[in-house]
Amino acid sequence: MSYSIYQIDLPKQPEAVVFVNGFLARQGVGFFWMWKNLLWIRSATAKAEGCVQVKAGICGPNEAILVSYWRSEDDLKQFFRGEAHRRMMQFVIKNPNSLCLYNETYRPWHSGKYSHEPQGMATLYPSFAK
């Protein structure tokens, strides 16, 4: 089997960010809400202006994670101000102990490695593939 491994040259100051968003159900109501809404959350995130890719993963029966790639931090902040995010937060406000939520935002500082189709940062900077 033969395939090429490549990297991308990032711009000197990339605008793109990676957003990691995790959900850990702490109570039954959080468990049911998470599994009922996870596909909708993934879809709403993927459709948001400036989001170029979303990856979803199941960490265990009570935990899921989304990793999304955004053209800029401003695009991500705009998503936080939108209707989809407001709907997500309504549940948390009504049920503050039902979920453990965590999120982190990262800026790339060097290329990852890729094979075949561009994924992640390579979808944001495809012209920089080497």
Short mmCIF file of N, CA and C in Angstrom, two decimals:
data_model
loop_
_atom_site.label_atom_id
_atom_site.label_comp_id
_atom_site.label_asym_id
_atom_site.label_seq_id
_atom_site.Cartn_x
_atom_site.Cartn_y
_atom_site.Cartn_z
N MET A 1 0.85 -1.17 0.00
CA MET A 1 0.00 0.00 0.00
C MET A 1 0.89 1.24 0.00
N SER A 2 0.58 2.15 -0.88
CA SER A 2 1.39 3.36 -0.98
C SER A 2 0.48 4.58 -0.91
N TYR A 3 0.87 5.51 -0.09
CA TYR A 3 0.17 6.79 -0.03
C TYR A 3 1.15 7.85 0.43
N SER A 4 0.83 9.07 0.08
CA SER A 4 1.75 10.14 0.42
C SER A 4 1.35 10.80 1.74
N ILE A 5 2.35 11.19 2.48
CA ILE A 5 2.17 11.95 3.70
C ILE A 5 2.60 13.37 3.37
N TYR A 6 1.83 14.34 3.76
CA TYR A 6 2.20 15.71 3.47
C TYR A 6 1.91 16.60 4.67
N GLN A 7 2.49 17.77 4.64
CA GLN A 7 2.25 18.81 5.62
C GLN A 7 1.78 20.05 4.87
N ILE A 8 1.35 21.04 5.62
CA ILE A 8 0.97 22.31 5.01
C ILE A 8 1.85 23.40 5.60
N ASP A 9 2.10 24.40 4.80
CA ASP A 9 2.79 25.59 5.30
C ASP A 9 1.71 26.56 5.76
N LEU A 10 1.67 26.79 7.04
CA LEU A 10 0.70 27.75 7.56
C LEU A 10 1.17 29.16 7.29
N PRO A 11 0.25 30.10 7.15
CA PRO A 11 0.66 31.50 7.06
C PRO A 11 1.40 31.89 8.34
N LYS A 12 2.17 32.97 8.27
CA LYS A 12 2.95 33.40 9.45
C LYS A 12 2.07 33.66 10.66
N GLN A 13 0.91 34.25 10.45
CA GLN A 13 -0.04 34.50 11.53
C GLN A 13 -1.42 33.99 11.09
N PRO A 14 -1.64 32.69 11.20
CA PRO A 14 -2.93 32.16 10.74
C PRO A 14 -4.10 32.70 11.55
N GLU A 15 -5.18 33.00 10.86
CA GLU A 15 -6.40 33.46 11.53
C GLU A 15 -7.22 32.30 12.04
N ALA A 16 -7.05 31.13 11.45
CA ALA A 16 -7.88 29.98 11.77
C ALA A 16 -7.70 29.54 13.22
N VAL A 17 -8.78 28.98 13.78
CA VAL A 17 -8.74 28.43 15.13
C VAL A 17 -9.41 27.05 15.14
N VAL A 18 -9.02 26.28 16.12
CA VAL A 18 -9.62 24.98 16.37
C VAL A 18 -10.37 25.08 17.70
N PHE A 19 -11.61 24.63 17.69
CA PHE A 19 -12.44 24.70 18.90
C PHE A 19 -12.77 23.27 19.33
N VAL A 20 -12.41 22.93 20.55
CA VAL A 20 -12.70 21.62 21.14
C VAL A 20 -13.83 21.82 22.14
N ASN A 21 -14.91 21.07 21.96
CA ASN A 21 -16.10 21.23 22.79
C ASN A 21 -16.51 19.86 23.31
N GLY A 22 -16.46 19.68 24.63
CA GLY A 22 -16.77 18.38 25.21
C GLY A 22 -18.02 18.41 26.07
N PHE A 23 -18.70 17.27 26.11
CA PHE A 23 -19.93 17.08 26.88
C PHE A 23 -19.76 15.83 27.73
N LEU A 24 -19.97 15.95 29.00
CA LEU A 24 -19.92 14.81 29.90
C LEU A 24 -21.21 14.81 30.72
N ALA A 25 -22.05 13.80 30.51
CA ALA A 25 -23.32 13.72 31.23
C ALA A 25 -23.06 13.34 32.68
N ARG A 26 -23.60 14.14 33.59
CA ARG A 26 -23.42 13.91 35.02
C ARG A 26 -24.67 13.32 35.66
N GLN A 27 -25.81 13.51 35.01
CA GLN A 27 -27.09 13.02 35.51
C GLN A 27 -27.89 12.48 34.32
N GLY A 28 -28.94 11.73 34.62
CA GLY A 28 -29.76 11.14 33.56
C GLY A 28 -30.33 12.15 32.59
N VAL A 29 -30.82 13.29 33.10
CA VAL A 29 -31.40 14.30 32.21
C VAL A 29 -30.34 14.84 31.24
N GLY A 30 -29.10 14.97 31.71
CA GLY A 30 -28.01 15.42 30.83
C GLY A 30 -27.65 14.36 29.80
N PHE A 31 -27.67 13.11 30.23
CA PHE A 31 -27.39 11.98 29.32
C PHE A 31 -28.39 11.98 28.16
N PHE A 32 -29.67 12.05 28.50
CA PHE A 32 -30.70 12.01 27.45
C PHE A 32 -30.65 13.25 26.56
N TRP A 33 -30.43 14.41 27.15
CA TRP A 33 -30.33 15.63 26.35
C TRP A 33 -29.15 15.55 25.39
N MET A 34 -27.99 15.09 25.90
CA MET A 34 -26.78 15.02 25.08
C MET A 34 -27.02 14.12 23.86
N TRP A 35 -27.53 12.91 24.08
CA TRP A 35 -27.71 11.99 22.96
C TRP A 35 -28.84 12.41 22.05
N LYS A 36 -29.84 13.08 22.55
CA LYS A 36 -30.93 13.58 21.71
C LYS A 36 -30.46 14.73 20.82
N ASN A 37 -29.53 15.55 21.31
CA ASN A 37 -29.15 16.77 20.60
C ASN A 37 -27.79 16.76 19.94
N LEU A 38 -27.00 15.74 20.15
CA LEU A 38 -25.62 15.76 19.65
C LEU A 38 -25.54 15.91 18.13
N LEU A 39 -26.36 15.18 17.39
CA LEU A 39 -26.32 15.32 15.93
C LEU A 39 -26.79 16.70 15.49
N TRP A 40 -27.79 17.25 16.18
CA TRP A 40 -28.23 18.61 15.86
C TRP A 40 -27.12 19.62 16.15
N ILE A 41 -26.44 19.48 17.28
CA ILE A 41 -25.34 20.39 17.63
C ILE A 41 -24.25 20.32 16.58
N ARG A 42 -23.89 19.10 16.16
CA ARG A 42 -22.87 18.94 15.13
C ARG A 42 -23.31 19.62 13.83
N SER A 43 -24.55 19.41 13.44
CA SER A 43 -25.06 19.99 12.21
C SER A 43 -25.14 21.52 12.28
N ALA A 44 -25.63 22.05 13.39
CA ALA A 44 -25.73 23.51 13.55
C ALA A 44 -24.34 24.14 13.53
N THR A 45 -23.38 23.48 14.13
CA THR A 45 -22.01 23.99 14.13
C THR A 45 -21.44 23.97 12.71
N ALA A 46 -21.61 22.85 12.01
CA ALA A 46 -21.08 22.71 10.65
C ALA A 46 -21.67 23.74 9.69
N LYS A 47 -22.93 24.13 9.92
CA LYS A 47 -23.59 25.10 9.03
C LYS A 47 -23.25 26.55 9.36
N ALA A 48 -22.60 26.78 10.49
CA ALA A 48 -22.32 28.15 10.92
C ALA A 48 -21.33 28.82 9.98
N GLU A 49 -21.53 30.11 9.78
CA GLU A 49 -20.63 30.90 8.95
C GLU A 49 -19.21 30.83 9.50
N GLY A 50 -18.27 30.46 8.64
CA GLY A 50 -16.87 30.41 9.04
C GLY A 50 -16.40 29.06 9.54
N CYS A 51 -17.31 28.13 9.79
CA CYS A 51 -16.91 26.78 10.20
C CYS A 51 -16.67 25.96 8.93
N VAL A 52 -15.50 25.35 8.82
CA VAL A 52 -15.21 24.60 7.60
C VAL A 52 -15.25 23.09 7.80
N GLN A 53 -15.16 22.63 9.04
CA GLN A 53 -15.23 21.19 9.28
C GLN A 53 -15.51 20.92 10.76
N VAL A 54 -16.28 19.87 11.01
CA VAL A 54 -16.57 19.44 12.38
C VAL A 54 -16.31 17.94 12.44
N LYS A 55 -15.61 17.53 13.46
CA LYS A 55 -15.37 16.12 13.74
C LYS A 55 -16.02 15.81 15.07
N ALA A 56 -16.75 14.71 15.15
CA ALA A 56 -17.42 14.31 16.38
C ALA A 56 -16.88 12.97 16.83
N GLY A 57 -16.75 12.83 18.13
CA GLY A 57 -16.27 11.56 18.65
C GLY A 57 -17.00 11.18 19.92
N ILE A 58 -17.15 9.88 20.10
CA ILE A 58 -17.75 9.34 21.32
C ILE A 58 -16.60 8.87 22.20
N CYS A 59 -16.50 9.45 23.37
CA CYS A 59 -15.45 9.08 24.32
C CYS A 59 -15.89 7.94 25.23
N GLY A 60 -17.18 7.81 25.43
CA GLY A 60 -17.76 6.79 26.29
C GLY A 60 -19.26 7.00 26.32
N PRO A 61 -19.99 6.16 27.05
CA PRO A 61 -21.45 6.29 27.05
C PRO A 61 -21.94 7.64 27.59
N ASN A 62 -21.14 8.29 28.42
CA ASN A 62 -21.55 9.56 29.03
C ASN A 62 -20.80 10.76 28.46
N GLU A 63 -19.96 10.55 27.46
CA GLU A 63 -19.12 11.66 27.00
C GLU A 63 -18.96 11.67 25.48
N ALA A 64 -19.07 12.87 24.94
CA ALA A 64 -18.84 13.09 23.51
C ALA A 64 -18.01 14.36 23.34
N ILE A 65 -17.37 14.46 22.19
CA ILE A 65 -16.53 15.62 21.92
C ILE A 65 -16.71 16.06 20.47
N LEU A 66 -16.68 17.34 20.26
CA LEU A 66 -16.70 17.92 18.91
C LEU A 66 -15.43 18.75 18.74
N VAL A 67 -14.80 18.60 17.61
CA VAL A 67 -13.66 19.43 17.24
C VAL A 67 -14.05 20.14 15.95
N SER A 68 -14.04 21.46 15.98
CA SER A 68 -14.43 22.22 14.80
C SER A 68 -13.30 23.16 14.38
N TYR A 69 -13.24 23.38 13.08
CA TYR A 69 -12.20 24.21 12.46
C TYR A 69 -12.86 25.45 11.89
N TRP A 70 -12.36 26.61 12.30
CA TRP A 70 -12.98 27.88 11.96
C TRP A 70 -12.00 28.77 11.20
N ARG A 71 -12.52 29.54 10.25
CA ARG A 71 -11.68 30.46 9.48
C ARG A 71 -11.03 31.51 10.38
N SER A 72 -11.76 31.93 11.43
CA SER A 72 -11.21 32.94 12.33
C SER A 72 -11.89 32.86 13.68
N GLU A 73 -11.25 33.44 14.67
CA GLU A 73 -11.84 33.52 16.00
C GLU A 73 -13.10 34.38 15.99
N ASP A 74 -13.12 35.39 15.13
CA ASP A 74 -14.32 36.23 15.02
C ASP A 74 -15.52 35.41 14.54
N ASP A 75 -15.31 34.50 13.59
CA ASP A 75 -16.40 33.63 13.14
C ASP A 75 -16.90 32.76 14.28
N LEU A 76 -15.99 32.21 15.06
CA LEU A 76 -16.38 31.39 16.21
C LEU A 76 -17.16 32.22 17.22
N LYS A 77 -16.70 33.43 17.51
CA LYS A 77 -17.41 34.30 18.44
C LYS A 77 -18.81 34.65 17.93
N GLN A 78 -18.93 34.84 16.64
CA GLN A 78 -20.24 35.12 16.04
C GLN A 78 -21.19 33.94 16.26
N PHE A 79 -20.68 32.73 16.15
CA PHE A 79 -21.49 31.54 16.40
C PHE A 79 -21.99 31.54 17.85
N PHE A 80 -21.14 31.93 18.78
CA PHE A 80 -21.53 31.98 20.20
C PHE A 80 -22.68 32.95 20.42
N ARG A 81 -22.79 33.97 19.58
CA ARG A 81 -23.86 34.97 19.73
C ARG A 81 -25.14 34.57 18.99
N GLY A 82 -25.11 33.44 18.28
CA GLY A 82 -26.23 33.04 17.44
C GLY A 82 -27.29 32.22 18.14
N GLU A 83 -28.37 31.98 17.41
CA GLU A 83 -29.53 31.26 17.92
C GLU A 83 -29.21 29.82 18.31
N ALA A 84 -28.41 29.13 17.53
CA ALA A 84 -28.10 27.73 17.84
C ALA A 84 -27.40 27.62 19.20
N HIS A 85 -26.43 28.46 19.43
CA HIS A 85 -25.71 28.41 20.71
C HIS A 85 -26.63 28.81 21.86
N ARG A 86 -27.49 29.77 21.64
CA ARG A 86 -28.46 30.18 22.67
C ARG A 86 -29.34 29.00 23.05
N ARG A 87 -29.80 28.24 22.05
CA ARG A 87 -30.65 27.07 22.32
C ARG A 87 -29.90 26.03 23.15
N MET A 88 -28.63 25.84 22.83
CA MET A 88 -27.83 24.88 23.59
C MET A 88 -27.70 25.31 25.05
N MET A 89 -27.45 26.57 25.25
CA MET A 89 -27.21 27.08 26.60
C MET A 89 -28.49 27.14 27.44
N GLN A 90 -29.66 27.20 26.81
CA GLN A 90 -30.91 27.21 27.56
C GLN A 90 -31.02 25.96 28.44
N PHE A 91 -30.64 24.81 27.90
CA PHE A 91 -30.69 23.58 28.68
C PHE A 91 -29.75 23.68 29.88
N VAL A 92 -28.55 24.17 29.65
CA VAL A 92 -27.54 24.27 30.72
C VAL A 92 -28.03 25.20 31.83
N ILE A 93 -28.66 26.29 31.46
CA ILE A 93 -29.17 27.23 32.45
C ILE A 93 -30.28 26.58 33.29
N LYS A 94 -31.15 25.81 32.64
CA LYS A 94 -32.24 25.14 33.36
C LYS A 94 -31.76 23.94 34.17
N ASN A 95 -30.66 23.32 33.75
CA ASN A 95 -30.16 22.09 34.37
C ASN A 95 -28.66 22.20 34.62
N PRO A 96 -28.24 23.10 35.50
CA PRO A 96 -26.82 23.42 35.63
C PRO A 96 -25.93 22.26 36.11
N ASN A 97 -26.49 21.27 36.76
CA ASN A 97 -25.66 20.16 37.25
C ASN A 97 -25.73 18.91 36.39
N SER A 98 -26.44 18.97 35.28
CA SER A 98 -26.66 17.77 34.47
C SER A 98 -25.51 17.43 33.53
N LEU A 99 -24.74 18.42 33.16
CA LEU A 99 -23.63 18.22 32.22
C LEU A 99 -22.37 18.88 32.74
N CYS A 100 -21.26 18.26 32.48
CA CYS A 100 -19.96 18.92 32.61
C CYS A 100 -19.59 19.32 31.19
N LEU A 101 -19.43 20.59 30.96
CA LEU A 101 -19.06 21.10 29.64
C LEU A 101 -17.64 21.64 29.70
N TYR A 102 -16.91 21.44 28.63
CA TYR A 102 -15.58 22.04 28.55
C TYR A 102 -15.33 22.44 27.11
N ASN A 103 -14.59 23.54 26.97
CA ASN A 103 -14.20 23.96 25.62
C ASN A 103 -12.86 24.67 25.69
N GLU A 104 -12.15 24.52 24.61
CA GLU A 104 -10.82 25.13 24.47
C GLU A 104 -10.66 25.58 23.03
N THR A 105 -9.97 26.67 22.86
CA THR A 105 -9.71 27.21 21.53
C THR A 105 -8.21 27.24 21.30
N TYR A 106 -7.79 26.77 20.15
CA TYR A 106 -6.35 26.72 19.82
C TYR A 106 -6.08 27.40 18.49
N ARG A 107 -4.93 28.02 18.43
CA ARG A 107 -4.40 28.55 17.17
C ARG A 107 -3.27 27.64 16.73
N PRO A 108 -3.24 27.29 15.46
CA PRO A 108 -2.15 26.42 15.00
C PRO A 108 -0.83 27.18 14.97
N TRP A 109 0.23 26.51 15.30
CA TRP A 109 1.54 27.15 15.21
C TRP A 109 2.49 26.35 14.32
N HIS A 110 2.11 25.12 13.98
CA HIS A 110 2.84 24.39 12.95
C HIS A 110 1.90 23.36 12.34
N SER A 111 2.28 22.85 11.21
CA SER A 111 1.45 21.91 10.47
C SER A 111 1.39 20.56 11.16
N GLY A 112 0.25 19.93 10.97
CA GLY A 112 0.13 18.51 11.31
C GLY A 112 0.60 17.69 10.11
N LYS A 113 0.32 16.42 10.13
CA LYS A 113 0.63 15.55 9.00
C LYS A 113 -0.68 15.01 8.45
N TYR A 114 -0.72 14.83 7.15
CA TYR A 114 -1.95 14.44 6.46
C TYR A 114 -1.62 13.38 5.42
N SER A 115 -2.61 12.56 5.13
CA SER A 115 -2.52 11.66 3.98
C SER A 115 -3.84 11.73 3.23
N HIS A 116 -3.79 11.60 1.96
CA HIS A 116 -4.98 11.62 1.11
C HIS A 116 -5.70 12.95 1.20
N GLU A 117 -7.02 12.92 1.41
CA GLU A 117 -7.81 14.15 1.37
C GLU A 117 -7.46 15.09 2.52
N PRO A 118 -7.52 16.38 2.25
CA PRO A 118 -7.26 17.35 3.33
C PRO A 118 -8.30 17.22 4.45
N GLN A 119 -7.85 17.28 5.67
CA GLN A 119 -8.70 17.27 6.86
C GLN A 119 -8.18 18.37 7.79
N GLY A 120 -9.03 18.81 8.69
CA GLY A 120 -8.60 19.77 9.69
C GLY A 120 -8.03 21.04 9.07
N MET A 121 -6.87 21.45 9.55
CA MET A 121 -6.24 22.69 9.07
C MET A 121 -5.95 22.64 7.57
N ALA A 122 -5.72 21.46 7.03
CA ALA A 122 -5.45 21.36 5.59
C ALA A 122 -6.67 21.75 4.76
N THR A 123 -7.89 21.71 5.35
CA THR A 123 -9.05 22.19 4.62
C THR A 123 -9.10 23.71 4.59
N LEU A 124 -8.46 24.34 5.57
CA LEU A 124 -8.42 25.80 5.64
C LEU A 124 -7.29 26.39 4.80
N TYR A 125 -6.20 25.67 4.68
CA TYR A 125 -5.04 26.17 3.96
C TYR A 125 -4.57 25.17 2.91
N PRO A 126 -5.46 24.75 2.00
CA PRO A 126 -5.08 23.72 1.02
C PRO A 126 -4.00 24.18 0.04
N SER A 127 -3.95 25.46 -0.26
CA SER A 127 -2.96 25.94 -1.22
C SER A 127 -1.55 25.92 -0.64
N PHE A 128 -1.43 25.65 0.65
CA PHE A 128 -0.14 25.64 1.28
C PHE A 128 0.43 24.22 1.44
N ALA A 129 -0.23 23.21 0.83
CA ALA A 129 0.24 21.84 0.94
C ALA A 129 1.61 21.67 0.28
N LYS A 130 2.49 20.93 0.97
CA LYS A 130 3.80 20.69 0.40
C LYS A 130 4.11 19.20 0.43
#
